[in-house]
């Protein structure tokens, strides 16, 4: 089997136009895969320099393979199992700036550099007032490093308006681009950088807010030997993902011009407001996940695939998505239904074993963010409680009051453990839980009929009812 490098794979060099902070599985199976396709189908002619944002990383592994690796993406398309494998060759350099500052500085000061893509985790975009790097050292935080980068470019190019950069972060926080920019400006003030620099950042650098969606299981360790044999290379950085991908970018025309992924047929949406798309993802995909978990577990199921394919629980999942969640979202009905069908197909992916108990982590806070808004909006719109979303809530409470091993913070676990030993009847139990305003941001007992409906549902569950009994009663 051949070693994987630029000699054996014969890939052409590309000019580095993208600086990428983050070398993990997600960016390599998402952004780099897209850029690679754009290079092939749209003559994008764009190379990437990957930088590891913290001292511990995997750029050394990338360098051993000349930054080449295979991406295998697979799932259901129109009901058919599909699998594709692609050699990703757009990464030209993989840099550890803590060990090779010269290579890092050379890239960040390149006149060809246009874009910065980042994934430094949800905790990465943060401002810390004690981040005062010593001369020649890198800042501790990611926004601090970016501030240093921009300050170097500002000095190198004399504040040239054409040498600003476009930023497309993918960290999973709301308004990620705006928060990155705010942190940069805070560092500029903290470090007493000139007002001219601040103006240059404000006027000639562009920051997008983004939403990303793709399941990336990562390194397929159980199949590596088989995949390596199929591709003919010894590749230790294979990354797997589902086929579905979505990148919603809320940004200026300058960002769209620098990253025209939509022209390559990719599922990239440019918009002036990504809020409806965030709501769509959080409520339909994440909301369905959070709603199905306690129902599936309580009915003896283990995985997402089993749950949506189950005759009765699957019917319940479709009901809450199409009848109760989707109508609360401000997007065209046909677009919402198409997205929902796509989500259900993703849930059935035969290549991914997504266990319900792994999704059950922190379900109380997840329900508040992902499901409760749909319940309240549906109630406000129809003046009737959406029984499916309420039933999912009741199943969640029942699960937390059972012998199920709760995966939540200690305060939540203690609260429900104390309730279990309090010898309360179902009505008292529900009233106590709904009154936890620190869980729900309000006292849910004030919602007319909610406590009574959940009490009735909990009593049925205590008496051994299954999801099929609830569906039959509704019919």
Tab-separated table of C-alpha atoms in Angstrom:
chain	number	residue	atom	x	y	z
A	1	UNK	CA	0.000	0.000	0.000
A	2	UNK	CA	1.349	3.427	-0.980
A	3	UNK	CA	2.146	6.219	1.452
A	4	UNK	CA	-0.139	9.211	0.926
A	5	UNK	CA	1.790	12.293	-0.182
A	6	UNK	CA	1.960	14.798	-3.042
A	7	UNK	CA	4.309	12.600	-5.054
A	8	UNK	CA	2.126	9.499	-4.976
A	9	UNK	CA	-1.167	11.390	-5.334
A	10	UNK	CA	0.077	13.926	-7.918
A	11	UNK	CA	-1.963	16.926	-6.782
A	12	UNK	CA	-1.189	20.407	-8.188
A	13	UNK	CA	-0.150	23.307	-5.908
A	14	UNK	CA	-2.678	26.049	-5.176
A	15	UNK	CA	-2.282	29.668	-4.022
A	16	UNK	CA	-3.168	30.049	-0.346
A	17	UNK	CA	-6.245	32.262	-0.097
A	18	UNK	CA	-7.819	30.756	3.046
A	19	UNK	CA	-6.408	30.697	6.558
A	20	UNK	CA	-8.153	28.063	8.624
A	21	UNK	CA	-7.997	28.000	12.409
A	22	UNK	CA	-8.809	24.420	13.325
A	23	UNK	CA	-7.650	21.102	11.921
A	24	UNK	CA	-10.296	18.838	13.391
A	25	UNK	CA	-12.724	16.457	11.768
A	26	UNK	CA	-15.569	18.915	11.242
A	27	UNK	CA	-13.727	21.524	9.192
A	28	UNK	CA	-11.917	18.873	7.171
A	29	UNK	CA	-15.225	17.147	6.344
A	30	UNK	CA	-17.116	20.379	5.780
A	31	UNK	CA	-15.257	23.539	4.733
A	32	UNK	CA	-12.231	21.840	3.164
A	33	UNK	CA	-14.446	19.358	1.336
A	34	UNK	CA	-16.440	22.274	-0.077
A	35	UNK	CA	-13.339	24.185	-1.150
A	36	UNK	CA	-11.989	21.058	-2.815
A	37	UNK	CA	-15.208	20.663	-4.812
A	38	UNK	CA	-15.198	24.366	-5.690
A	39	UNK	CA	-11.669	24.037	-7.027
A	40	UNK	CA	-12.774	21.205	-9.277
A	41	UNK	CA	-16.182	22.379	-10.445
A	42	UNK	CA	-15.865	26.151	-10.407
A	43	UNK	CA	-12.162	26.852	-11.023
A	44	UNK	CA	-11.938	28.399	-7.578
A	45	UNK	CA	-8.154	27.822	-7.480
A	46	UNK	CA	-7.945	28.215	-3.728
A	47	UNK	CA	-5.471	26.699	-1.319
A	48	UNK	CA	-5.865	26.484	2.440
A	49	UNK	CA	-3.329	26.954	5.208
A	50	UNK	CA	-4.473	25.160	8.345
A	51	UNK	CA	-3.366	26.487	11.711
A	52	UNK	CA	-3.860	24.657	14.975
A	53	UNK	CA	-5.285	27.247	17.400
A	54	UNK	CA	-3.883	25.661	20.569
A	55	UNK	CA	-0.519	24.124	21.425
A	56	UNK	CA	-1.829	20.550	21.272
A	57	UNK	CA	-3.091	19.564	17.838
A	58	UNK	CA	-2.714	17.316	14.844
A	59	UNK	CA	-0.947	19.440	12.243
A	60	UNK	CA	2.061	17.135	12.568
A	61	UNK	CA	-0.106	14.228	11.377
A	62	UNK	CA	-1.312	16.312	8.443
A	63	UNK	CA	2.242	17.267	7.486
A	64	UNK	CA	3.265	13.595	7.428
A	65	UNK	CA	0.710	13.128	4.634
A	66	UNK	CA	1.454	16.439	2.876
A	67	UNK	CA	-1.923	17.609	4.252
A	68	UNK	CA	-3.795	15.088	2.111
A	69	UNK	CA	-6.570	12.823	3.389
A	70	UNK	CA	-9.693	11.016	2.225
A	71	UNK	CA	-13.227	12.028	3.107
A	72	UNK	CA	-15.959	9.393	2.985
A	73	UNK	CA	-19.502	10.762	3.022
A	74	UNK	CA	-22.499	8.489	3.099
A	75	UNK	CA	-26.135	8.186	3.977
A	76	UNK	CA	-29.547	7.888	2.355
A	77	UNK	CA	-30.439	9.772	-0.805
A	78	UNK	CA	-33.988	9.293	-2.024
A	79	UNK	CA	-34.166	6.211	0.166
A	80	UNK	CA	-31.050	4.604	-1.285
A	81	UNK	CA	-27.858	4.021	0.707
A	82	UNK	CA	-25.084	6.041	-0.938
A	83	UNK	CA	-21.372	6.284	-0.181
A	84	UNK	CA	-18.701	8.423	-1.843
A	85	UNK	CA	-15.009	8.843	-1.122
A	86	UNK	CA	-12.905	11.832	-2.149
A	87	UNK	CA	-9.246	12.710	-1.819
A	88	UNK	CA	-9.093	16.217	-0.313
A	89	UNK	CA	-6.113	18.150	-1.658
A	90	UNK	CA	-6.904	21.830	-1.065
A	91	UNK	CA	-4.833	22.116	2.142
A	92	UNK	CA	-1.373	23.345	1.142
A	93	UNK	CA	0.176	23.903	4.560
A	94	UNK	CA	-0.493	22.666	8.081
A	95	UNK	CA	1.115	24.953	10.625
A	96	UNK	CA	1.744	24.738	14.349
A	97	UNK	CA	2.351	28.447	15.111
A	98	UNK	CA	3.666	27.603	18.568
A	99	UNK	CA	6.596	25.762	16.972
A	100	UNK	CA	6.876	27.378	13.549
A	101	UNK	CA	6.083	31.058	13.913
A	102	UNK	CA	7.940	31.954	10.708
A	103	UNK	CA	5.617	29.892	8.498
A	104	UNK	CA	2.604	31.293	10.311
A	105	UNK	CA	3.745	34.904	9.865
A	106	UNK	CA	4.516	34.294	6.203
A	107	UNK	CA	0.969	33.096	5.543
A	108	UNK	CA	-0.865	35.757	7.545
A	109	UNK	CA	1.095	38.502	5.767
A	110	UNK	CA	0.535	37.099	2.286
A	111	UNK	CA	-1.005	39.528	-0.186
A	112	UNK	CA	-3.065	36.627	-1.639
A	113	UNK	CA	-4.831	35.830	1.637
A	114	UNK	CA	-8.558	36.636	1.518
A	115	UNK	CA	-10.554	34.483	3.928
A	116	UNK	CA	-10.350	33.232	7.496
A	117	UNK	CA	-12.430	30.199	8.491
A	118	UNK	CA	-12.454	29.019	12.092
A	119	UNK	CA	-13.804	26.364	14.401
A	120	UNK	CA	-12.312	26.844	17.840
A	121	UNK	CA	-15.290	25.338	19.769
A	122	UNK	CA	-18.126	27.252	21.386
A	123	UNK	CA	-15.708	28.542	24.042
A	124	UNK	CA	-13.237	29.840	21.452
A	125	UNK	CA	-14.750	33.240	20.729
A	126	UNK	CA	-14.159	34.974	24.019
A	127	UNK	CA	-12.585	38.182	25.305
A	128	UNK	CA	-10.385	37.958	28.380
A	129	UNK	CA	-9.178	41.195	29.908
A	130	UNK	CA	-6.065	39.511	31.322
A	131	UNK	CA	-4.806	38.371	27.886
A	132	UNK	CA	-1.670	40.492	27.565
A	133	UNK	CA	0.805	38.460	25.469
A	134	UNK	CA	4.494	39.107	25.891
A	135	UNK	CA	6.373	40.591	22.970
A	136	UNK	CA	6.642	38.002	20.198
A	137	UNK	CA	4.238	35.586	21.893
A	138	UNK	CA	0.782	34.598	20.699
A	139	UNK	CA	-2.270	35.709	22.624
A	140	UNK	CA	-4.045	33.051	24.661
A	141	UNK	CA	-7.494	33.456	23.111
A	142	UNK	CA	-8.456	32.951	19.494
A	143	UNK	CA	-9.818	36.524	19.076
A	144	UNK	CA	-6.580	37.762	20.632
A	145	UNK	CA	-4.579	35.868	18.013
A	146	UNK	CA	-6.775	37.314	15.263
A	147	UNK	CA	-6.257	40.825	16.624
A	148	UNK	CA	-2.492	40.273	16.456
A	149	UNK	CA	-2.847	38.906	12.929
A	150	UNK	CA	-4.808	41.945	11.748
A	151	UNK	CA	-2.450	44.355	13.483
A	152	UNK	CA	0.484	42.736	11.654
A	153	UNK	CA	-1.348	43.025	8.324
A	154	UNK	CA	-2.309	46.625	9.054
A	155	UNK	CA	1.352	47.502	9.622
A	156	UNK	CA	2.663	45.378	6.754
A	157	UNK	CA	0.340	46.945	4.174
A	158	UNK	CA	0.117	50.437	5.644
A	159	UNK	CA	-3.599	50.200	6.346
A	160	UNK	CA	-4.406	49.325	2.707
A	161	UNK	CA	-8.170	49.040	2.356
A	162	UNK	CA	-7.741	46.067	0.007
A	163	UNK	CA	-5.749	43.983	2.482
A	164	UNK	CA	-8.494	43.422	5.022
A	165	UNK	CA	-9.887	39.897	5.399
A	166	UNK	CA	-13.257	38.188	5.281
A	167	UNK	CA	-14.117	36.055	8.311
A	168	UNK	CA	-16.434	33.041	8.195
A	169	UNK	CA	-16.443	31.435	11.655
A	170	UNK	CA	-18.380	28.231	12.253
A	171	UNK	CA	-18.281	28.110	16.053
A	172	UNK	CA	-21.689	26.978	17.298
A	173	UNK	CA	-22.770	30.190	18.972
A	174	UNK	CA	-25.361	32.719	17.883
A	175	UNK	CA	-23.957	35.761	16.027
A	176	UNK	CA	-20.508	34.167	15.902
A	177	UNK	CA	-19.095	36.698	13.432
A	178	UNK	CA	-20.400	39.693	15.332
A	179	UNK	CA	-19.004	38.326	18.586
A	180	UNK	CA	-15.606	37.698	17.008
A	181	UNK	CA	-15.482	41.258	15.703
A	182	UNK	CA	-16.544	42.670	19.077
A	183	UNK	CA	-13.797	40.705	20.833
A	184	UNK	CA	-11.188	41.955	18.329
A	185	UNK	CA	-12.234	45.562	18.905
A	186	UNK	CA	-12.090	44.980	22.660
A	187	UNK	CA	-8.522	43.724	22.371
A	188	UNK	CA	-7.587	46.693	20.207
A	189	UNK	CA	-8.809	48.959	22.993
A	190	UNK	CA	-7.220	46.858	25.752
A	191	UNK	CA	-3.839	46.886	24.012
A	192	UNK	CA	-4.060	50.606	23.180
A	193	UNK	CA	-3.739	50.033	19.439
A	194	UNK	CA	-4.177	53.154	17.265
A	195	UNK	CA	-7.611	54.453	16.349
A	196	UNK	CA	-6.627	54.138	12.672
A	197	UNK	CA	-6.310	50.382	13.175
A	198	UNK	CA	-9.753	50.167	14.764
A	199	UNK	CA	-11.229	52.080	11.834
A	200	UNK	CA	-9.474	49.749	9.380
A	201	UNK	CA	-10.935	46.706	11.184
A	202	UNK	CA	-14.390	48.281	11.130
A	203	UNK	CA	-14.370	49.434	7.500
A	204	UNK	CA	-12.212	46.993	5.573
A	205	UNK	CA	-12.663	43.613	7.277
A	206	UNK	CA	-15.901	41.665	7.005
A	207	UNK	CA	-17.438	39.268	9.502
A	208	UNK	CA	-20.180	36.772	8.677
A	209	UNK	CA	-22.588	35.136	11.067
A	210	UNK	CA	-23.047	31.498	10.163
A	211	UNK	CA	-25.019	28.350	10.796
A	212	UNK	CA	-23.565	24.955	9.892
A	213	UNK	CA	-25.191	21.558	9.768
A	214	UNK	CA	-23.502	18.229	9.073
A	215	UNK	CA	-23.060	15.138	11.220
A	216	UNK	CA	-19.369	14.187	11.263
A	217	UNK	CA	-18.640	10.948	13.168
A	218	UNK	CA	-14.953	11.458	12.336
A	219	UNK	CA	-12.288	8.779	12.038
A	220	UNK	CA	-13.950	5.450	11.084
A	221	UNK	CA	-11.589	3.304	13.152
A	222	UNK	CA	-13.573	0.090	12.711
A	223	UNK	CA	-13.384	0.374	8.901
A	224	UNK	CA	-9.993	1.950	8.327
A	225	UNK	CA	-8.267	-1.140	6.913
A	226	UNK	CA	-11.110	-1.719	4.456
A	227	UNK	CA	-11.183	1.939	3.345
A	228	UNK	CA	-7.403	2.129	2.974
A	229	UNK	CA	-7.459	-0.973	0.802
A	230	UNK	CA	-10.188	0.554	-1.366
A	231	UNK	CA	-8.366	3.884	-1.884
A	232	UNK	CA	-4.936	2.280	-2.206
A	233	UNK	CA	-3.203	4.577	0.300
A	234	UNK	CA	-2.087	4.368	3.908
A	235	UNK	CA	-4.223	7.237	5.159
A	236	UNK	CA	-4.334	7.818	8.922
A	237	UNK	CA	-6.565	10.889	8.668
A	238	UNK	CA	-9.648	9.516	6.937
A	239	UNK	CA	-12.730	11.418	8.053
A	240	UNK	CA	-16.336	10.301	7.629
A	241	UNK	CA	-19.532	12.323	7.534
A	242	UNK	CA	-23.109	12.123	6.408
A	243	UNK	CA	-23.978	13.293	2.895
A	244	UNK	CA	-26.209	16.163	4.010
A	245	UNK	CA	-24.543	19.543	4.413
A	246	UNK	CA	-25.810	23.072	4.984
A	247	UNK	CA	-23.963	26.348	5.474
A	248	UNK	CA	-26.048	29.471	6.008
A	249	UNK	CA	-23.969	32.643	5.750
A	250	UNK	CA	-25.267	36.026	6.868
A	251	UNK	CA	-22.732	38.475	5.522
A	252	UNK	CA	-21.827	41.184	3.063
A	253	UNK	CA	-21.511	40.890	-0.710
A	254	UNK	CA	-17.734	40.960	-0.262
A	255	UNK	CA	-17.866	37.654	1.625
A	256	UNK	CA	-20.119	36.048	-0.960
A	257	UNK	CA	-17.794	37.169	-3.745
A	258	UNK	CA	-14.780	35.701	-1.951
A	259	UNK	CA	-16.537	32.408	-1.207
A	260	UNK	CA	-19.031	31.642	-4.022
A	261	UNK	CA	-19.855	28.126	-2.850
A	262	UNK	CA	-23.428	28.309	-4.103
A	263	UNK	CA	-22.138	28.531	-7.688
A	264	UNK	CA	-20.580	25.103	-7.279
A	265	UNK	CA	-23.960	23.554	-6.499
A	266	UNK	CA	-23.293	23.262	-2.773
A	267	UNK	CA	-26.011	23.694	-0.173
A	268	UNK	CA	-24.790	27.126	0.917
A	269	UNK	CA	-27.353	29.851	1.532
A	270	UNK	CA	-26.447	33.550	1.602
A	271	UNK	CA	-28.958	35.645	3.460
A	272	UNK	CA	-29.468	38.959	5.218
A	273	UNK	CA	-30.962	37.140	8.209
A	274	UNK	CA	-30.122	33.580	9.180
A	275	UNK	CA	-32.494	33.636	12.174
A	276	UNK	CA	-35.266	31.623	10.455
A	277	UNK	CA	-32.729	28.997	9.396
A	278	UNK	CA	-31.327	28.756	12.913
A	279	UNK	CA	-34.859	28.430	14.277
A	280	UNK	CA	-35.619	25.778	11.630
A	281	UNK	CA	-32.587	23.688	12.577
A	282	UNK	CA	-32.946	24.090	16.325
A	283	UNK	CA	-36.671	23.359	16.348
A	284	UNK	CA	-36.983	20.654	13.674
A	285	UNK	CA	-33.704	18.743	13.820
A	286	UNK	CA	-32.614	19.386	17.403
A	287	UNK	CA	-36.180	19.665	18.687
A	288	UNK	CA	-37.162	16.345	17.145
A	289	UNK	CA	-34.038	14.753	18.630
A	290	UNK	CA	-34.811	16.048	22.113
A	291	UNK	CA	-38.499	15.114	21.864
A	292	UNK	CA	-37.936	11.593	20.572
A	293	UNK	CA	-35.241	10.608	23.078
A	294	UNK	CA	-37.395	10.064	26.203
A	295	UNK	CA	-40.260	8.595	24.157
A	296	UNK	CA	-37.956	6.178	22.358
A	297	UNK	CA	-36.091	5.149	25.499
A	298	UNK	CA	-39.301	4.652	27.465
A	299	UNK	CA	-40.603	2.426	24.670
A	300	UNK	CA	-37.520	0.203	24.577
A	301	UNK	CA	-35.667	1.735	21.627
A	302	UNK	CA	-31.921	2.475	21.511
A	303	UNK	CA	-31.058	4.522	18.417
A	304	UNK	CA	-32.407	7.413	16.377
A	305	UNK	CA	-32.739	5.153	13.323
A	306	UNK	CA	-34.805	2.591	15.252
A	307	UNK	CA	-36.965	5.348	16.674
A	308	UNK	CA	-37.987	7.020	13.406
A	309	UNK	CA	-38.480	3.634	11.724
A	310	UNK	CA	-40.624	2.276	14.564
A	311	UNK	CA	-44.266	2.049	13.512
A	312	UNK	CA	-45.707	3.895	16.512
A	313	UNK	CA	-42.861	6.101	17.777
A	314	UNK	CA	-42.018	7.034	14.187
A	315	UNK	CA	-45.621	8.132	13.692
A	316	UNK	CA	-45.340	10.258	16.831
A	317	UNK	CA	-42.114	11.898	15.589
A	318	UNK	CA	-43.704	12.802	12.245
A	319	UNK	CA	-46.742	14.206	14.050
A	320	UNK	CA	-44.779	16.612	16.212
A	321	UNK	CA	-42.537	17.733	13.349
A	322	UNK	CA	-45.176	18.349	10.670
A	323	UNK	CA	-48.210	19.263	12.783
A	324	UNK	CA	-46.731	21.022	15.798
A	325	UNK	CA	-43.185	22.278	15.167
A	326	UNK	CA	-43.018	23.287	11.489
A	327	UNK	CA	-46.117	25.555	11.569
A	328	UNK	CA	-44.429	27.729	14.227
A	329	UNK	CA	-41.508	28.683	11.939
A	330	UNK	CA	-41.598	31.726	9.680
A	331	UNK	CA	-40.519	30.080	6.420
A	332	UNK	CA	-42.538	28.805	3.419
A	333	UNK	CA	-44.462	25.611	4.179
A	334	UNK	CA	-43.050	23.656	1.230
A	335	UNK	CA	-39.493	24.605	2.223
A	336	UNK	CA	-40.093	23.517	5.815
A	337	UNK	CA	-41.647	20.220	4.793
A	338	UNK	CA	-38.815	19.462	2.382
A	339	UNK	CA	-36.293	20.177	5.142
A	340	UNK	CA	-38.243	18.008	7.581
A	341	UNK	CA	-38.290	15.068	5.153
A	342	UNK	CA	-34.555	15.519	4.666
A	343	UNK	CA	-34.045	15.471	8.443
A	344	UNK	CA	-36.014	12.244	8.770
A	345	UNK	CA	-33.934	10.674	6.014
A	346	UNK	CA	-30.786	11.739	7.871
A	347	UNK	CA	-32.148	10.147	11.040
A	348	UNK	CA	-32.395	6.851	9.137
A	349	UNK	CA	-28.749	6.922	7.995
A	350	UNK	CA	-27.619	3.258	8.088
A	351	UNK	CA	-23.974	4.304	8.438
A	352	UNK	CA	-24.427	6.164	11.730
A	353	UNK	CA	-25.402	4.544	15.026
A	354	UNK	CA	-26.740	7.519	16.985
A	355	UNK	CA	-27.742	6.264	20.423
A	356	UNK	CA	-30.647	7.925	22.191
A	357	UNK	CA	-28.907	7.817	25.549
A	358	UNK	CA	-26.013	9.857	24.141
A	359	UNK	CA	-28.458	12.568	23.011
A	360	UNK	CA	-30.120	12.520	26.437
A	361	UNK	CA	-27.265	14.547	27.933
A	362	UNK	CA	-28.589	17.730	29.623
A	363	UNK	CA	-32.127	17.121	28.356
A	364	UNK	CA	-33.743	19.646	30.702
A	365	UNK	CA	-31.848	22.614	29.271
A	366	UNK	CA	-32.187	21.174	25.767
A	367	UNK	CA	-35.962	20.945	26.101
A	368	UNK	CA	-36.126	24.586	27.202
A	369	UNK	CA	-34.146	25.801	24.176
A	370	UNK	CA	-35.168	23.338	21.477
A	371	UNK	CA	-38.774	22.338	22.214
A	372	UNK	CA	-40.483	24.664	24.686
A	373	UNK	CA	-40.497	27.640	22.242
A	374	UNK	CA	-42.393	25.496	19.692
A	375	UNK	CA	-44.871	24.426	22.349
A	376	UNK	CA	-45.519	28.019	23.427
A	377	UNK	CA	-45.717	29.386	19.875
A	378	UNK	CA	-48.109	26.615	18.845
A	379	UNK	CA	-50.298	27.364	21.862
A	380	UNK	CA	-50.324	31.087	21.093
A	381	UNK	CA	-51.170	30.501	17.432
A	382	UNK	CA	-53.881	27.876	17.936
A	383	UNK	CA	-55.101	28.478	21.504
A	384	UNK	CA	-54.717	24.732	22.036
A	385	UNK	CA	-51.830	22.884	23.676
A	386	UNK	CA	-49.847	20.772	21.168
A	387	UNK	CA	-50.365	17.346	22.715
A	388	UNK	CA	-47.340	15.705	21.089
A	389	UNK	CA	-44.828	18.230	22.413
A	390	UNK	CA	-46.498	18.122	25.817
A	391	UNK	CA	-46.343	14.325	25.739
A	392	UNK	CA	-42.631	14.471	24.935
A	393	UNK	CA	-42.247	16.772	27.965
A	394	UNK	CA	-44.104	14.325	30.183
A	395	UNK	CA	-41.981	11.420	28.931
A	396	UNK	CA	-38.881	13.444	29.771
A	397	UNK	CA	-40.155	14.033	33.310
A	398	UNK	CA	-41.032	10.352	33.672
A	399	UNK	CA	-37.555	9.354	32.498
A	400	UNK	CA	-35.914	11.707	35.007
A	401	UNK	CA	-38.103	10.272	37.767
A	402	UNK	CA	-37.234	6.672	36.855
A	403	UNK	CA	-34.146	4.548	37.404
A	404	UNK	CA	-32.667	5.891	34.159
A	405	UNK	CA	-29.118	7.150	34.709
A	406	UNK	CA	-29.598	10.901	34.355
A	407	UNK	CA	-26.899	12.695	32.386
A	408	UNK	CA	-27.295	16.250	33.584
A	409	UNK	CA	-25.713	18.728	35.962
A	410	UNK	CA	-25.585	17.904	39.669
A	411	UNK	CA	-28.303	20.381	40.659
A	412	UNK	CA	-30.777	18.849	38.202
A	413	UNK	CA	-29.924	15.306	39.277
A	414	UNK	CA	-30.314	16.220	42.947
A	415	UNK	CA	-33.667	17.917	42.289
A	416	UNK	CA	-35.157	14.860	40.594
A	417	UNK	CA	-33.613	12.412	43.052
A	418	UNK	CA	-35.222	14.353	45.893
A	419	UNK	CA	-38.552	14.335	44.054
A	420	UNK	CA	-38.392	10.557	43.671
A	421	UNK	CA	-38.202	10.138	47.436
A	422	UNK	CA	-40.771	12.841	48.263
A	423	UNK	CA	-43.819	10.543	47.926
A	424	UNK	CA	-45.792	13.077	45.860
A	425	UNK	CA	-48.793	12.210	43.708
A	426	UNK	CA	-48.590	12.935	39.926
A	427	UNK	CA	-50.354	16.319	40.222
A	428	UNK	CA	-48.016	17.489	42.994
A	429	UNK	CA	-45.013	16.170	41.087
A	430	UNK	CA	-45.895	18.018	37.878
A	431	UNK	CA	-46.754	21.231	39.748
A	432	UNK	CA	-43.371	21.208	41.505
A	433	UNK	CA	-41.464	20.643	38.272
A	434	UNK	CA	-43.353	23.250	36.263
A	435	UNK	CA	-42.718	25.786	39.024
A	436	UNK	CA	-38.926	25.588	38.464
A	437	UNK	CA	-38.618	28.970	36.766
A	438	UNK	CA	-34.825	28.648	36.736
A	439	UNK	CA	-35.286	25.650	34.418
A	440	UNK	CA	-37.908	27.134	32.095
A	441	UNK	CA	-37.412	30.914	32.484
A	442	UNK	CA	-40.996	31.092	33.755
A	443	UNK	CA	-43.453	29.312	36.023
A	444	UNK	CA	-45.133	26.943	33.577
A	445	UNK	CA	-48.014	26.392	36.001
A	446	UNK	CA	-49.339	29.702	34.692
A	447	UNK	CA	-50.060	28.101	31.293
A	448	UNK	CA	-53.712	27.124	31.421
A	449	UNK	CA	-54.274	23.399	31.111
A	450	UNK	CA	-50.599	22.370	30.889
A	451	UNK	CA	-50.337	20.979	34.411
A	452	UNK	CA	-53.601	19.079	34.094
A	453	UNK	CA	-52.652	17.531	30.743
A	454	UNK	CA	-49.205	16.498	31.947
A	455	UNK	CA	-50.665	15.065	35.152
A	456	UNK	CA	-53.059	12.918	33.122
A	457	UNK	CA	-50.240	11.787	30.833
A	458	UNK	CA	-47.917	11.003	33.752
A	459	UNK	CA	-50.623	8.952	35.442
A	460	UNK	CA	-51.071	6.940	32.237
A	461	UNK	CA	-47.320	6.345	32.028
A	462	UNK	CA	-47.288	5.255	35.679
A	463	UNK	CA	-50.048	2.790	34.795
A	464	UNK	CA	-47.918	1.299	32.005
A	465	UNK	CA	-49.195	3.156	28.935
A	466	UNK	CA	-47.085	3.038	25.752
A	467	UNK	CA	-46.862	5.627	23.000
A	468	UNK	CA	-49.309	3.518	21.025
A	469	UNK	CA	-51.935	4.001	23.751
A	470	UNK	CA	-51.594	7.782	23.500
A	471	UNK	CA	-51.825	7.749	19.706
A	472	UNK	CA	-54.907	5.519	19.843
A	473	UNK	CA	-56.531	7.793	22.395
A	474	UNK	CA	-55.917	10.827	20.176
A	475	UNK	CA	-57.347	9.074	17.124
